[in-house]
Coordinates of C-alpha atoms in Angstrom, one line a residue:
M805 CA 52.3 107.3 18.9
A806 CA 54.7 104.3 20.4
S807 CA 56.8 104.8 23.4
K808 CA 60.2 103.4 22.9
S809 CA 62.0 100.7 25.5
S810 CA 65.7 101.4 26.5
D811 CA 67.6 99.7 26.6
Q812 CA 70.3 101.7 28.9
E813 CA 71.7 98.6 30.9
I814 CA 71.6 98.2 35.2
P815 CA 74.9 98.9 37.3
C816 CA 76.1 96.0 39.5
P817 CA 76.7 97.6 42.5
E818 CA 80.1 97.3 44.2
P819 CA 80.6 94.5 46.0
P820 CA 81.0 95.7 49.9
P821 CA 84.2 96.0 50.9
P822 CA 85.7 93.4 53.2
P823 CA 85.2 93.3 56.8
V824 CA 88.3 94.9 59.1
P825 CA 89.6 92.1 61.1
T826 CA 89.0 92.8 64.6
T827 CA 91.9 93.5 67.7
T828 CA 91.6 93.6 70.4
V829 CA 93.8 94.0 74.5
K830 CA 92.8 93.1 77.5
F831 CA 94.6 92.2 80.8
S832 CA 94.1 88.6 81.5
D833 CA 94.6 86.2 83.9
A834 CA 96.5 82.9 83.6
S835 CA 93.8 81.2 80.9
G836 CA 93.5 85.1 78.3
K837 CA 90.6 85.0 79.9
P838 CA 90.0 89.1 80.5
L839 CA 89.1 90.2 84.2
T840 CA 86.2 92.7 84.5
G841 CA 85.5 95.2 86.0
P842 CA 88.1 98.5 86.9
T843 CA 91.0 97.2 89.0
I844 CA 93.3 94.5 89.5
D845 CA 94.1 92.6 92.2
L846 CA 96.7 93.4 93.4
A847 CA 97.6 89.9 95.4
A848 CA 97.2 88.1 93.2
S849 CA 100.7 89.1 92.4
K850 CA 100.4 88.7 89.1
V851 CA 98.4 89.4 85.6
Y852 CA 98.3 89.3 81.7
V853 CA 97.8 90.8 78.8
S854 CA 95.4 89.1 75.6
V855 CA 96.0 90.2 72.3
M856 CA 93.5 89.6 69.4
D857 CA 94.2 90.8 65.4
D858 CA 92.9 87.7 63.4
N859 CA 96.1 90.6 61.0
H860 CA 98.5 88.2 62.8
K861 CA 96.2 84.3 62.9
G862 CA 98.9 81.8 62.2
S863 CA 102.4 84.7 62.7
G864 CA 103.4 82.0 66.7
N865 CA 104.3 85.6 68.5
I866 CA 104.6 88.5 67.9
D867 CA 106.8 90.7 69.3
N868 CA 107.3 93.9 71.9
A869 CA 103.3 94.4 71.2
V870 CA 102.1 95.8 74.1
T871 CA 103.3 98.7 75.9
V872 CA 102.0 99.2 80.3
T873 CA 102.8 101.8 81.2
L874 CA 102.0 102.7 84.8
T875 CA 100.8 105.7 86.4
R876 CA 100.8 108.0 89.4
N877 CA 99.3 110.8 90.2
G878 CA 99.2 111.7 87.2
S879 CA 103.1 110.9 85.7
V880 CA 104.2 108.2 84.2
V881 CA 106.2 105.5 86.5
K882 CA 108.0 103.0 84.2
T883 CA 107.3 101.2 81.1
T884 CA 107.7 98.9 79.3
K885 CA 107.2 96.6 75.6
V886 CA 105.9 93.2 76.2
S887 CA 106.1 90.6 72.9
V888 CA 102.7 88.3 73.3
T889 CA 102.6 84.4 72.4
E890 CA 99.6 83.0 70.0
T891 CA 98.1 80.3 71.7
A892 CA 95.8 77.0 70.7
T893 CA 93.2 79.9 69.5
K894 CA 95.1 81.3 66.1
G895 CA 94.3 85.1 66.3
T896 CA 94.6 85.1 69.7
F897 CA 98.0 86.3 71.5
L898 CA 99.0 86.1 75.4
S899 CA 101.6 87.5 77.3
D900 CA 104.0 86.3 80.1
A901 CA 103.3 86.8 83.9
I902 CA 103.5 90.6 85.0
T903 CA 104.7 90.5 88.0
L904 CA 103.0 92.8 90.2
G905 CA 103.7 94.1 93.9
L906 CA 104.6 96.9 96.9
A907 CA 107.5 99.2 96.8
D908 CA 111.0 97.5 97.0
S909 CA 109.3 94.3 96.2
G910 CA 111.2 93.1 93.1
A911 CA 108.1 93.1 91.0
M912 CA 108.5 94.9 86.9
F913 CA 105.4 97.0 88.7
E914 CA 105.6 97.9 92.5
I915 CA 102.1 99.4 93.2
A916 CA 100.9 102.5 95.3
A917 CA 97.4 103.0 96.1
S918 CA 95.8 105.6 93.0
D919 CA 98.0 103.9 90.4
I920 CA 97.3 103.0 87.1
L921 CA 98.3 100.6 84.5
K922 CA 97.8 100.4 80.7
A923 CA 98.6 98.0 77.8
E924 CA 98.3 99.7 74.0
Y925 CA 98.5 97.5 71.6
V926 CA 99.9 98.9 67.7
D927 CA 100.0 96.6 65.6
P928 CA 103.2 96.6 64.0
D929 CA 101.9 96.4 60.3
D930 CA 99.6 98.9 60.4
S931 CA 100.3 102.0 63.4
S932 CA 96.7 103.3 62.6
R933 CA 95.0 99.7 64.2
I934 CA 95.8 100.7 68.0
N935 CA 94.1 99.0 70.7
S936 CA 94.1 100.2 74.7
D937 CA 92.9 98.6 78.6
T938 CA 93.3 100.3 81.2
K939 CA 92.9 99.0 84.8
K940 CA 92.9 101.2 88.3
V941 CA 94.3 99.6 91.2
W942 CA 92.8 102.8 93.9
A943 CA 89.7 100.7 94.9
L944 CA 91.0 98.0 95.8
L945 CA 94.1 99.0 97.4
A946 CA 91.8 101.4 99.5
S947 CA 91.4 98.6 101.8
A948 CA 93.6 95.8 101.4
F949 CA 95.9 96.7 104.2
D950 CA 100.7 95.5 104.3
C951 CA 103.2 96.3 106.1
A952 CA 106.3 95.2 104.3
G953 CA 109.4 97.8 106.1
V954 CA 109.7 101.5 107.3
Q955 CA 112.9 103.5 105.9
A956 CA 114.7 106.2 107.9
N957 CA 116.2 109.0 105.8
I958 CA 118.7 111.5 107.2
N959 CA 118.0 114.6 106.5
S960 CA 119.6 118.6 106.3
G961 CA 119.3 119.7 109.2
G962 CA 119.9 116.6 111.4
K963 CA 115.8 116.4 110.5
T964 CA 114.5 112.0 110.1
T965 CA 111.7 111.3 107.5
F966 CA 109.6 107.3 109.0
K967 CA 108.1 106.5 106.0
V968 CA 106.0 103.2 105.7
L969 CA 105.9 100.7 102.6
G970 CA 102.7 98.6 102.3
I971 CA 99.1 99.9 101.0
G972 CA 96.2 101.0 102.9
I973 CA 98.4 102.3 105.6
V974 CA 96.5 105.4 107.1
N975 CA 98.0 106.5 110.3
T976 CA 101.8 106.0 111.1
Q977 CA 103.4 104.8 114.9
V978 CA 107.4 105.2 115.2
M979 CA 108.9 105.1 119.2
V980 CA 113.4 106.1 119.4
Y981 CA 115.5 104.6 122.2
D982 CA 118.5 105.4 123.2
I983 CA 121.1 101.7 123.3
T984 CA 119.8 101.0 127.0
G985 CA 116.8 101.1 125.3
K986 CA 115.4 104.6 126.4
Q987 CA 112.3 105.9 124.6
V988 CA 113.9 109.3 124.1
W989 CA 110.3 109.9 121.3
R990 CA 107.0 109.2 120.1
G991 CA 105.3 111.0 117.0
S992 CA 102.2 109.6 115.8
K993 CA 100.5 110.5 112.0
A994 CA 97.5 110.1 109.9
S995 CA 99.8 109.9 107.1
D996 CA 102.4 106.6 106.4
T997 CA 104.6 109.3 106.4
L998 CA 106.0 111.0 110.2
E999 CA 108.7 113.5 109.7
W1000 CA 111.3 114.0 113.7
N1001 CA 113.6 116.4 114.4
G1002 CA 116.3 115.2 116.3
M1003 CA 115.0 115.9 119.6
S1004 CA 113.9 114.3 122.4
A1005 CA 110.6 114.3 123.5
N1006 CA 111.2 117.9 126.8
G1007 CA 113.1 119.0 123.3
A1008 CA 116.4 118.3 124.6
R1009 CA 118.6 117.8 121.7
L1010 CA 120.5 114.6 121.1
A1011 CA 124.1 113.5 121.7
N1012 CA 125.6 112.1 118.7
G1013 CA 125.6 108.1 118.3
V1014 CA 123.3 105.2 117.5
Y1015 CA 119.7 104.8 118.5
L1016 CA 116.8 102.3 118.3
Y1017 CA 113.6 102.5 116.5
V1018 CA 110.1 100.4 116.1
A1019 CA 107.4 101.3 113.8
I1020 CA 103.6 100.7 114.0
C1021 CA 101.4 101.3 111.2
K1022 CA 97.2 100.9 111.4
G1023 CA 95.0 100.1 107.9
E1024 CA 91.1 101.1 108.2
K1025 CA 90.5 98.1 110.1
Q1026 CA 91.0 97.7 113.3
S1027 CA 92.6 94.5 112.7
D1028 CA 95.3 96.3 110.3
I1029 CA 97.6 96.7 111.9
K1030 CA 101.5 95.7 112.4
T1031 CA 104.6 96.7 115.0
L1032 CA 107.8 96.4 112.4
G1033 CA 111.0 95.6 114.2
V1034 CA 114.2 97.4 115.5
K1035 CA 116.0 98.8 113.4
K1036 CA 119.0 100.8 114.0
L1037 CA 119.4 105.1 113.6
G1038 CA 122.8 106.6 113.3
I1039 CA 122.6 110.5 114.4
L1040 CA 125.8 111.8 113.5
K1041 CA 125.4 116.0 113.6

């Protein structure tokens, strides 16, 4: 008995889905070259954010596309929206300079040891397309040293807290003098902060008036030392 041939057609496979446009965000230098390694070089004073997104080729710029966040000890210190402009390479975008500096420097992000910077890009046309880059600054700062200034904050009860501003500071010394130049107190602590109870070196209560103080900060290396200029301090109890 002859077998019947099947005239059933074999279905054609479905065409593959179109490729998903790629998207990346990286901290970079001024040319758009991504920064390598886990840290940001604070000495450069500036950092940029580079975004690659094929979805936006030829768009010119993407406003407020990147959120840059500074985190310190697990808490958010500052968040800033950054726009990016398309470069000569279509689909590749670069931000303006993001300035970095020490406390009271006026930089966009004032950095301290152990800080973390994160750049997060969200496609404005598709919020499911998210990419981020994170850089730690503590590794670099641990080996860097700079002493930018000192603050004296008088607390209730007559105590004064001296805080040295900078990075890589492992020891702080403060000398307090009366208006004639006689030293009335000297303190030292393995920290960037030092507290004074307002008493003289022999425990006597000092009279109200204007006093002078000098701070010395030290880093890890023997050469890491800086003396800050004479500043005035008023005592009123």
